[in-house]
Coordinates of C-alpha atoms in Angstrom, one line a residue:
X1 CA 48.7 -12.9 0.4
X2 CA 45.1 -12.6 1.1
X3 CA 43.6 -16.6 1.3
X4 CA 40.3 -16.8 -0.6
X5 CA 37.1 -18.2 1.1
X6 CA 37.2 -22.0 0.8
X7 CA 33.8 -22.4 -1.7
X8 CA 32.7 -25.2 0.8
X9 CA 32.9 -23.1 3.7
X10 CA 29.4 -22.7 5.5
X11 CA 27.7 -19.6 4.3
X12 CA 27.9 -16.5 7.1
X13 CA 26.5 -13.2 6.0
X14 CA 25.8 -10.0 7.7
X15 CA 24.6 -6.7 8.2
X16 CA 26.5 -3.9 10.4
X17 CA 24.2 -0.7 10.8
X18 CA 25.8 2.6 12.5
X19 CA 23.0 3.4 15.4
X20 CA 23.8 6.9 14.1
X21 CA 20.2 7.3 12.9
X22 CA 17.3 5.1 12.5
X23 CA 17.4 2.2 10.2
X24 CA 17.2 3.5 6.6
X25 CA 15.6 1.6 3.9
X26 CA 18.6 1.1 2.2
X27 CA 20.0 -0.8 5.2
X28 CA 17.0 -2.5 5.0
X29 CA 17.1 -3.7 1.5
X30 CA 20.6 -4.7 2.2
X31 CA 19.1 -6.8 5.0
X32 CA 16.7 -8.0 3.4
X33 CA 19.4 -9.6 0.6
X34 CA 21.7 -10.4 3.0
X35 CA 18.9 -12.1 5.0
X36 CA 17.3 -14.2 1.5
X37 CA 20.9 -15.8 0.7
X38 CA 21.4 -16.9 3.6
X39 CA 18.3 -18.6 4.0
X40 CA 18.2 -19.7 0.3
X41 CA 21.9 -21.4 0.8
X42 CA 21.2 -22.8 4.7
X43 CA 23.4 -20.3 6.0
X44 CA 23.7 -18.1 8.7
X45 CA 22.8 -14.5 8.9
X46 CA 24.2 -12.3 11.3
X47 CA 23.5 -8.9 12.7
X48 CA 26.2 -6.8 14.5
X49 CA 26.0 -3.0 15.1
X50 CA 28.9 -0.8 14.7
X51 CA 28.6 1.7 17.3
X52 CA 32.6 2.8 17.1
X53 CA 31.3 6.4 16.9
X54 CA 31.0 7.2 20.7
X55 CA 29.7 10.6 19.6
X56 CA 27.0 9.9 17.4
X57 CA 25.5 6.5 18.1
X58 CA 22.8 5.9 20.4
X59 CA 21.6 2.9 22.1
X60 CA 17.4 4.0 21.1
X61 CA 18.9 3.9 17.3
X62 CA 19.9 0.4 18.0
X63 CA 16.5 -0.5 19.1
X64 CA 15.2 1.5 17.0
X65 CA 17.4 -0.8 14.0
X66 CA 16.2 -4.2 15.6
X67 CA 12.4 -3.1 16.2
X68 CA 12.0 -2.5 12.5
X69 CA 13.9 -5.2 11.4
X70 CA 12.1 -7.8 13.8
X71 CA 9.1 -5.5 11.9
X72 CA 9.9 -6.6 8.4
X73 CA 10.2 -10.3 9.2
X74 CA 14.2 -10.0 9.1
X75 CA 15.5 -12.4 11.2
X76 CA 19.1 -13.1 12.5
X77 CA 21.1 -16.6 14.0
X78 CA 23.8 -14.3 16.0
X79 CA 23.6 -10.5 17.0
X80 CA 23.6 -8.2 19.9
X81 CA 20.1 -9.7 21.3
X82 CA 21.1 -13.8 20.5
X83 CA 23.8 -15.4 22.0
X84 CA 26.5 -16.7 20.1
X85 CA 29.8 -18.1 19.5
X86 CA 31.2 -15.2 18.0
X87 CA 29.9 -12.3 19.9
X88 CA 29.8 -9.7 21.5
X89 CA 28.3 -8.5 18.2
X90 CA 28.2 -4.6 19.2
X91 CA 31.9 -3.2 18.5
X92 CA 31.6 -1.3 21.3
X93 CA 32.3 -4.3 23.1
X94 CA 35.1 -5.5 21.3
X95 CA 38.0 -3.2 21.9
X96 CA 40.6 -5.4 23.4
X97 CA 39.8 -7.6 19.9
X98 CA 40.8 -4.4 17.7
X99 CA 43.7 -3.4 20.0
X100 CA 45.3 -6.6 19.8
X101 CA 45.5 -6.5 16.2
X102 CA 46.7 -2.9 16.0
X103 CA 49.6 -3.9 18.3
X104 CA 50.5 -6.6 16.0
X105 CA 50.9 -3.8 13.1
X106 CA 52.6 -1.9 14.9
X107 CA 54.8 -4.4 16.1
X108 CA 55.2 -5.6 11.9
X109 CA 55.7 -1.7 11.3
X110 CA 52.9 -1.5 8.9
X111 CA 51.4 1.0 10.6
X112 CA 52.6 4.9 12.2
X113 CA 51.5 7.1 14.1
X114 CA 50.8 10.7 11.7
X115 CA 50.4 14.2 13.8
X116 CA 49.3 15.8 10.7
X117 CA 47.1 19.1 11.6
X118 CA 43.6 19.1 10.0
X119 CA 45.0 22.3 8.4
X120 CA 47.5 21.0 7.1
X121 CA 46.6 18.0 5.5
X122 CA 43.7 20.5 3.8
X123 CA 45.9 22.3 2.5
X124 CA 48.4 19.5 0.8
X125 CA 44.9 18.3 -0.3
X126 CA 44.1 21.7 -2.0
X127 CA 47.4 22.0 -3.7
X128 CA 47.4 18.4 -5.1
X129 CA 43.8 19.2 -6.6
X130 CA 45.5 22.8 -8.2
X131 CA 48.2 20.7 -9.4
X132 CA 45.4 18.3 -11.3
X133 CA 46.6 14.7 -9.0
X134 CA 44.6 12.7 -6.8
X135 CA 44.5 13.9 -3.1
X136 CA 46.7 11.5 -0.8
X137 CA 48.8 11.6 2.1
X138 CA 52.2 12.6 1.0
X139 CA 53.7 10.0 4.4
X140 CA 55.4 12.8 5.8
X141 CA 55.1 11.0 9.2
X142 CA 56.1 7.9 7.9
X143 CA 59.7 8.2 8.8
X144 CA 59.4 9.7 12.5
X145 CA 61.7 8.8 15.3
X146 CA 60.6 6.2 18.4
X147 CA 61.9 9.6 20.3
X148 CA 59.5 11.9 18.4
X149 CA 57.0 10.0 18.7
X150 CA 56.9 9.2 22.1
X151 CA 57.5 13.1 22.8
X152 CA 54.7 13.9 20.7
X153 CA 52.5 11.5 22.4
X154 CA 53.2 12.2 25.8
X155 CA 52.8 15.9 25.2
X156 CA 49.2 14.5 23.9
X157 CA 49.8 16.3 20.5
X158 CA 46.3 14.9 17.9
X159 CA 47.4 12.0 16.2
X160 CA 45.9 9.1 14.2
X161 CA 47.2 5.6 13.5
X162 CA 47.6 5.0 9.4
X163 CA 48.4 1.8 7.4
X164 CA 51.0 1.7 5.2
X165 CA 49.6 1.5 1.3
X166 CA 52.3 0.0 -1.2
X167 CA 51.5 1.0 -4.8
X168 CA 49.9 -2.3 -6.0
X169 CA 46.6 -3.7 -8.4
X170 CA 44.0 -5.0 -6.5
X171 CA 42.3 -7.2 -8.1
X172 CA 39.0 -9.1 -6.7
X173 CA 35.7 -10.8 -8.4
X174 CA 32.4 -9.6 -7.1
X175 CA 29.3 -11.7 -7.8
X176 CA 27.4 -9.1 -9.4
X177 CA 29.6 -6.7 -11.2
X178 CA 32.0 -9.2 -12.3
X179 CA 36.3 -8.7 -12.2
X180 CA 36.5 -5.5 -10.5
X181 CA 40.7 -3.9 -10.2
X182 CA 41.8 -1.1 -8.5
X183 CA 45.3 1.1 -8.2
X184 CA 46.0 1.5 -4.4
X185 CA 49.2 3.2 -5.6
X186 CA 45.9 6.5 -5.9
X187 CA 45.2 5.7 -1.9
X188 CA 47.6 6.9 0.2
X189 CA 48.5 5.7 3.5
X190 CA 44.6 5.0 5.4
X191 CA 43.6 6.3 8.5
X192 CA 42.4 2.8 10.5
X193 CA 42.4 3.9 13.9
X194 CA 42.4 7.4 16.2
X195 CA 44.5 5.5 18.8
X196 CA 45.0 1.8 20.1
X197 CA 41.4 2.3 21.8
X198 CA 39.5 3.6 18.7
X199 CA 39.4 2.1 15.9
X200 CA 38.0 3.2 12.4
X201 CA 35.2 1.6 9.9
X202 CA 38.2 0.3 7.5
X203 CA 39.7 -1.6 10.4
X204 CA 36.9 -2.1 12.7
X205 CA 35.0 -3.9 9.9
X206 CA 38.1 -6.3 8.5
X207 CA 39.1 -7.5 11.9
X208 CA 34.9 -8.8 12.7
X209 CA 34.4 -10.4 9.2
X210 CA 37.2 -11.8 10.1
X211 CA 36.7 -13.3 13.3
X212 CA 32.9 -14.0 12.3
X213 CA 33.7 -15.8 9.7
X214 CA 31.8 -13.8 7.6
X215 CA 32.1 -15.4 3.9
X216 CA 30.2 -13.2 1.6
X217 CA 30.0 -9.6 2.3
X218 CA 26.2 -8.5 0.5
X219 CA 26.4 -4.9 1.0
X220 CA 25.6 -1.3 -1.1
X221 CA 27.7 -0.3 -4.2
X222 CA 28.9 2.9 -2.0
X223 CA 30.6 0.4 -0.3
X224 CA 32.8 -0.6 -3.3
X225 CA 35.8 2.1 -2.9
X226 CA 36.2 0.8 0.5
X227 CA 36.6 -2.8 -1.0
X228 CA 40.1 -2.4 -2.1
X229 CA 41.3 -0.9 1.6
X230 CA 39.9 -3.7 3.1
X231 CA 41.9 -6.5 0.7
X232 CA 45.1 -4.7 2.1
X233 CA 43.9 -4.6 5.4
X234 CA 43.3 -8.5 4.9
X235 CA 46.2 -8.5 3.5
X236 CA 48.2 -7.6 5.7
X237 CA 47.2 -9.1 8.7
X238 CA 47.0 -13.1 6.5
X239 CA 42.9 -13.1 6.9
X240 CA 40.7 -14.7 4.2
X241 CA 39.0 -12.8 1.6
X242 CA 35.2 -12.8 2.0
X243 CA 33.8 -13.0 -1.5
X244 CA 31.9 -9.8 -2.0
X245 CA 28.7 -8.5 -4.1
X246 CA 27.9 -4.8 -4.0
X247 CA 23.7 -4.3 -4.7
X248 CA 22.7 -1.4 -7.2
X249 CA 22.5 2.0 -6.0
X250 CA 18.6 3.5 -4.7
X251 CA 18.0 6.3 -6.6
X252 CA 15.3 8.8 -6.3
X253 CA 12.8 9.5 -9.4
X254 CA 15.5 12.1 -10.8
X255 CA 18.3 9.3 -10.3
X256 CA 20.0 11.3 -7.7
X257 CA 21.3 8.9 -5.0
X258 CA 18.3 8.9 -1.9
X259 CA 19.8 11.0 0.7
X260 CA 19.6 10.5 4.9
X261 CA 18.2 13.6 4.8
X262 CA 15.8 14.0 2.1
X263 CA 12.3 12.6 2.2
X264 CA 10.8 9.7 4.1
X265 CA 13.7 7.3 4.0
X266 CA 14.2 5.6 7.2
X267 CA 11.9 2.2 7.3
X268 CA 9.9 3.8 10.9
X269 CA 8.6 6.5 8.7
X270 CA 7.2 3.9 6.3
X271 CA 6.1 1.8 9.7
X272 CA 4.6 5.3 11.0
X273 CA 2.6 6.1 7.7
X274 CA 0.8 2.6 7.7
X275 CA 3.0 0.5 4.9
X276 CA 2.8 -2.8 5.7
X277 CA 5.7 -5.0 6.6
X278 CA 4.8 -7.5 3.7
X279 CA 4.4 -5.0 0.8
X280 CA 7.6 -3.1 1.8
X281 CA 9.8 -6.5 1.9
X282 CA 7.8 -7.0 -1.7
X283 CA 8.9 -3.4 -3.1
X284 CA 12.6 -3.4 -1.4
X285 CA 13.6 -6.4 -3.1
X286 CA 12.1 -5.2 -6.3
X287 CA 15.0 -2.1 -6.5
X288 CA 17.7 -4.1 -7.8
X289 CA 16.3 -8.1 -8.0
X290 CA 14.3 -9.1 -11.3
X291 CA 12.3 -12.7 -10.6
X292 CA 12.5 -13.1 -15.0
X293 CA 8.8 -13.7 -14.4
X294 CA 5.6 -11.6 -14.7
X295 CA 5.0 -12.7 -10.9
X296 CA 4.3 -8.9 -8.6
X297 CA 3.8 -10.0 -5.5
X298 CA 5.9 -12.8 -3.0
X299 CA 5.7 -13.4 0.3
X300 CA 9.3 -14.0 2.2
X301 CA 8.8 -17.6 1.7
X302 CA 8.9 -17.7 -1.9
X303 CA 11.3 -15.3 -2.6
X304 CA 13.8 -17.6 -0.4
X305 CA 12.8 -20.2 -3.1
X306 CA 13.5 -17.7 -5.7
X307 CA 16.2 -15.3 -5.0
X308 CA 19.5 -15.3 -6.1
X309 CA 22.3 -12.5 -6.3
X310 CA 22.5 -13.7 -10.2
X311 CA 19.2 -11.9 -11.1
X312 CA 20.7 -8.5 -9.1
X313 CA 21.5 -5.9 -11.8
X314 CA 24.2 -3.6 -12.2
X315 CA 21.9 -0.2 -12.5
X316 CA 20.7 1.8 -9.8
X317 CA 17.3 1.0 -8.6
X318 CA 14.6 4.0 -8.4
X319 CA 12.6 4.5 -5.6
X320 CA 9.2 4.6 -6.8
X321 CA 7.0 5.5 -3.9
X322 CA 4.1 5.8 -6.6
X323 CA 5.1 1.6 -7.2
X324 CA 5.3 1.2 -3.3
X325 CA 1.6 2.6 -3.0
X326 CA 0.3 0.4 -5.4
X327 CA 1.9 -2.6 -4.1
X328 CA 0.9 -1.9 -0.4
X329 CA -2.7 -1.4 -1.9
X330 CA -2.8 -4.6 -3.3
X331 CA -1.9 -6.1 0.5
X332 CA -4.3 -4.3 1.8
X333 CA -7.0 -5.6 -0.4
X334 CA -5.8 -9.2 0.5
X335 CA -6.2 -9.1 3.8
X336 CA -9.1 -10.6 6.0
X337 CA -10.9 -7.5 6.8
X338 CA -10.5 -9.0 10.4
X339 CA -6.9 -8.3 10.5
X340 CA -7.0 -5.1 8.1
X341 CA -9.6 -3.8 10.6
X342 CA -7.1 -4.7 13.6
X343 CA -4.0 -2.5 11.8
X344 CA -5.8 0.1 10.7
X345 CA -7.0 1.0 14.9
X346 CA -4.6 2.9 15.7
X347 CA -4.7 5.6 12.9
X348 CA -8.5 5.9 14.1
X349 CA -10.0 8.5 16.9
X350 CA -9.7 6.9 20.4
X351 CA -13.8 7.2 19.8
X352 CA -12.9 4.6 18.0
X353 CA -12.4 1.9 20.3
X354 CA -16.3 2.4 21.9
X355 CA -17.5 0.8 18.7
X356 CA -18.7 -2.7 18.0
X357 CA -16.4 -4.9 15.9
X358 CA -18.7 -5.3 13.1
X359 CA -19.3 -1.3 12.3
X360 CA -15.9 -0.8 12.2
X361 CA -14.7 -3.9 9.8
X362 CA -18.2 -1.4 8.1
X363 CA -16.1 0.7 8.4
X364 CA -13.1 -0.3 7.1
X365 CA -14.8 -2.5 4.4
X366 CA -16.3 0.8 3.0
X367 CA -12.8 2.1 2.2
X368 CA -10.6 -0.2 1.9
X369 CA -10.2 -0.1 -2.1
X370 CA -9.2 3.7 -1.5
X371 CA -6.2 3.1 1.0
X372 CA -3.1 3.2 -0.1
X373 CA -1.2 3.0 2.8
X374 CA -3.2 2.1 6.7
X375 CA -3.1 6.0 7.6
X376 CA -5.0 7.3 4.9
X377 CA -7.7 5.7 7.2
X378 CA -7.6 8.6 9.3
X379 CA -8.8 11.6 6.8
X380 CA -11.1 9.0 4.7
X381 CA -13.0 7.9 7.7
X382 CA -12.8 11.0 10.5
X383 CA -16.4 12.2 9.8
X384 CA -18.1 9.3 11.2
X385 CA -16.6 10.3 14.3
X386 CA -17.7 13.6 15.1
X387 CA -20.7 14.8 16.3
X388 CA -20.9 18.2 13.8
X389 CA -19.5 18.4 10.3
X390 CA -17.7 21.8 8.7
X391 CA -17.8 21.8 5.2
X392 CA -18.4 24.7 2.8
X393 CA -22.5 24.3 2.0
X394 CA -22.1 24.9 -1.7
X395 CA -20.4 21.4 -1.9
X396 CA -24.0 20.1 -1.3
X397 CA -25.1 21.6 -4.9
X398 CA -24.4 18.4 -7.9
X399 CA -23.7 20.3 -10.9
X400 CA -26.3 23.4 -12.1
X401 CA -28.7 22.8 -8.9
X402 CA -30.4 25.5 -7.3
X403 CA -30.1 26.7 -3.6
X404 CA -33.7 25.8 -2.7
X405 CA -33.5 22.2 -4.8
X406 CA -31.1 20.8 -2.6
X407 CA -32.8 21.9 0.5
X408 CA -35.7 19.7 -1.5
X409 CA -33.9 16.9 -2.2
X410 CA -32.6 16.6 1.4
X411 CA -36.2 16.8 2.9
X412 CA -37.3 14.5 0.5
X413 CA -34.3 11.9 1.7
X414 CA -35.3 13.0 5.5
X415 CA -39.0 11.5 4.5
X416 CA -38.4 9.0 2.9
X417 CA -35.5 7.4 5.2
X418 CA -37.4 8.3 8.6
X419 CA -40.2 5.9 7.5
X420 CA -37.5 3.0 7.3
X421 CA -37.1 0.7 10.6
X422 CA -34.2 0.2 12.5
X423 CA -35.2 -3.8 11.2
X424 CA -34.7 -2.6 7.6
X425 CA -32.1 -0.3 8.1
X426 CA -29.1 -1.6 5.8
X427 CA -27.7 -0.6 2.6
X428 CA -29.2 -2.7 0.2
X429 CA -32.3 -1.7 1.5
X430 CA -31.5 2.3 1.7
X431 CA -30.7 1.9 -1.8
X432 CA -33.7 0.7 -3.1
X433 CA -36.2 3.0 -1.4
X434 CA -33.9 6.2 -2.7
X435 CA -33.3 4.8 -6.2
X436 CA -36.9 4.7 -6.4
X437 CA -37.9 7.9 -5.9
X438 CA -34.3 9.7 -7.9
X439 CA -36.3 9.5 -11.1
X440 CA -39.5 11.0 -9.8
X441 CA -37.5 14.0 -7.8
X442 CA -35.5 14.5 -11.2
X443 CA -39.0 14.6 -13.3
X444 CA -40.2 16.7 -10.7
X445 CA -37.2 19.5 -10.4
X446 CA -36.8 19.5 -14.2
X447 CA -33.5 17.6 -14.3
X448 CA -32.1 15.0 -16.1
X449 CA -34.3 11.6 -15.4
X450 CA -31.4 9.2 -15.1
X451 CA -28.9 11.0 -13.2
X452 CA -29.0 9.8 -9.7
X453 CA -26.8 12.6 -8.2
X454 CA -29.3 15.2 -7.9
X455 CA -30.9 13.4 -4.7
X456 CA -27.9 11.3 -3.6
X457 CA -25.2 14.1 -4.4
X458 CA -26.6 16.5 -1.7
X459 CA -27.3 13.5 1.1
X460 CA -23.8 11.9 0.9
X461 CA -22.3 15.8 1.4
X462 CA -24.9 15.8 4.5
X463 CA -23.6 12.6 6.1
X464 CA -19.7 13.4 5.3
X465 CA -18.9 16.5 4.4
X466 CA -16.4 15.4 1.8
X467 CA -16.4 15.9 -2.1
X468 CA -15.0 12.0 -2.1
X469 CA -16.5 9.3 0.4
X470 CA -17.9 5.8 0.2
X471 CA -21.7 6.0 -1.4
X472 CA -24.4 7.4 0.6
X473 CA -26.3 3.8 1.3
X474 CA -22.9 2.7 2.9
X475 CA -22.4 5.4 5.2
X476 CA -26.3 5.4 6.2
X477 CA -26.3 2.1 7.2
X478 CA -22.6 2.8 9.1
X479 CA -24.1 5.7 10.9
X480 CA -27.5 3.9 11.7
X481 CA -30.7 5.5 11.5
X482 CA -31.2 8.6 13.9
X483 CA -27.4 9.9 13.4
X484 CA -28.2 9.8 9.9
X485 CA -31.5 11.8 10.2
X486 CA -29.8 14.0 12.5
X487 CA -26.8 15.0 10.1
X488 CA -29.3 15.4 7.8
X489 CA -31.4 17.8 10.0
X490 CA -27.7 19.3 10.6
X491 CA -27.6 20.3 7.5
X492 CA -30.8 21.5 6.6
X493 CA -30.2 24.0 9.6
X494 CA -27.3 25.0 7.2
X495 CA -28.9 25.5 4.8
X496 CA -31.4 28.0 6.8
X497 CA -28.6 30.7 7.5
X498 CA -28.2 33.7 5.6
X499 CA -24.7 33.1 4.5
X500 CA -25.7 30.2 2.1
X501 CA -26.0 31.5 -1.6

């Protein structure tokens, strides 16, 4: 019988990513869970890579997994870059471990060796689907001879090494979807190891909870068919039964399942784009975890206060990257524009870095309620530098203005700002000597006497050569006074050529 976890037993969770890939945000939000119980109960958290797959894991995906974990905040007691007493936490490393235990099976004979063909097992699997049953192995290998099998081996014939399902209820409680049973009599005899040297996930996994001593398995609800395997497998070999809670399901916005390979889902390409770690740890424990409070925002050291896997629901979670952009906007608001200035550095120019401190936190101040994420930095900002704008000129026109008004209202903003010193030269200052001569251009050019945009329109287009920017007083006083009046004269040059109409 499978021995339950003792409920006074030290709290040991984990997480066991396949460096197949980079670390996708659902391993992260896994991580992330696995990481807040731990710490909410005084336990330990553990992270251990399963790198089995000799063909497709990579050592720069397992940096790549602890870079953006170490990224987020996620922190671990044990793993394969800490020291500990129940290491070495890459499996790779732990062969010998799994081989002993598969020798032990053998020698109970609850395990065989099956020479099944790919081929054939398809087609017994296509024939049990015409026939309208569940697809299992039929044990056909089962009952081979020691001489068989010995000849088959030595003649190096494919093989695999399967366990031996009996027909039986499994029946297990899981802290967020309640009593759970299954019928393994639907299984089939599993596949747990290619040979004594390579073992599978089924196996692989059951023997390291195991000799972790791993007590609650946190991990995705894809994971729950493989719960019932890994009760037999526990089973079977007289190992305690971690107590397990699967997490909801991350859905996209049409509540399909998020795929590997669909979309920006691996947590570097939210790193990359400029999320920061703060407001992604915010939105990842948001798909599945309800505070029962109005609260939006936490930082990981109150939601270690308040977590718990009994406010995890049942349903799939949607992605809302629309809900991630507004939540990473509100970080970036918060933060001293010091720091926001610091982040935001490397999506700017290398021209850049040759500019005081205190025009680029300008900089950065000017925009800052329009980023959404740090790298929309990058197209808001570019203009201030370059050294020549390219825009279409008829963006210069605000609303039913002429071709020759414009050219008057950018002389008139050439006068008027050329007579300002370098002393006065600020915004507050720039917006007081323009708004004071708006009306008077307006009276003067037969518009409308309040609307400001018939002088300002035309000189914000001059200095950025975007249909959106900050206001025209901002960017002035960025720019200072003679690239101002030069982008200005830039433009009136523009204006000069035949093509404009």
């Amino acid at each position: 019988m499978v021995k339950k976890i003792i409920k006074n037993q030290k709290i040991r969770v984990r997480i066991a990513p396949s460096p197949t890939g980079p670390l996708h945000i659902g391993g992260a939000r896994t991580a992330l869970f696995n990481y807040l119980f731990a710490k909410k109960n005084k336990g330990v958290f553990v992270l251990r890579i399963e790198d089995t797959d000799k063909e497709r894991s990579d050592l720069k995906w397992v940096q790549n997994i602890i870079e953006e974990l170490k990224w987020l905040g996620i922190e671990w007691s044990e793993g394969p870059d800490i020291d500990g007493k129940f290491g070495p936490y890459k499996q790779s490393q732990r062969i010998e471990i799994y081989k002993k235990y598969l020798e032990k099976l053998f020698k109970e004979d609850k395990v065989y060796y099956c020479f099944c063909a790919k081929e054939e097992l398809e087609a017994r699997r296509e024939e049990q689907l015409s026939r309208g049953l569940a697809p299992k192995y039929d044990g056909k290998c089962k009952s081979l001879t020691k001489e068989i099998i010995e000849t088959n081996i030595k003649e190096k014939i494919p093989s695999v090494i399967r366990f031996k399902v009996h027909g039986t209820k499994i029946k297990f409680s899981d802290l967020i979807r309640g009593e759970i049973e299954f019928d393994t009599g639907l299984l089939g005899d599993i596949v747990i190891a290619k040979d004594l040297d390579t073992p599978l996930y089924h196996f692989a996994v059951v023997i390291d909870d195991y000799e972790m001593q791993i007590s609650h398995v946190i991990r995705g609800e894809e994971h729950l068919s493989n719960t019932p395997r890994q009760i037999l497998l526990q089973e079977a070999l007289g190992f305690n039964q971690p107590i397990y809670a699967h997490l909801p399901l991350m859905l996209n916005a049409d509540k399909s399942k998020m795929s590997k390979r669909v979309g920006d889902v691996a947590v570097s390409d939210y790193h990359k784009n400029g999320y920061l770690p703060e407001a992604l740890i915010n939105f990842m424990v948001l798909l599945g975890w309800n505070p029962g409070t109005e609260k939006e925002t936490f930082s990981l050291n109150e939601l270690v206060k308040e977590f718990s896997l009994e406010k995890v629901q049942k349903a799939g979670a949607i992605f809302n990257v629309q809900r991630l952009d507004f939540i990473n906007g509100i970080y970036i608001r918060e933060k001293p524009i010091g720091k926001l200035t610091e982040v935001c550095l490397p999506y700017l120019p290398k021209e850049a870095q040759n500019l005081p401190k205190k025009t680029l936190e300008k900089i950065i101040e000017a925009y800052k309620l329009r980023i959404k994420k740090l790298s929309d930095i990058t197209e808001l900002t570019n203009f201030f530098f370059l050294d020549k704008l390219e825009y279409d000129k008829n963006l210069l026109k605000w609303k039913e203005m002429k071709n020759e008004d414009v050219k008057e209202a950018l002389l008139l903003c050439d006068t008027l700002l050329s007579k300002i010193s370098e002393g006065k030269w600020n915004a507050k200052n720039l917006e007081k000597v323009l708004l004071t001569e708006a009306e008077k251009f307006n009276q003067k050019m037969g518009y409308e006497l309040k609307n400001r945009g018939y002088l300002l329109w035309p000189l914000r287009v001059a200095l950025s050569g975007k249909s959106a920017s900050a206001g025209p007083f901002e960017i002035a006083e960025i720019l200072g006074k003679e690239k101002t009046l030069s982008r200005i004269q830039q433009t009136l040059d523009k204006l000069s050529q035949k093509m404009y109409s």
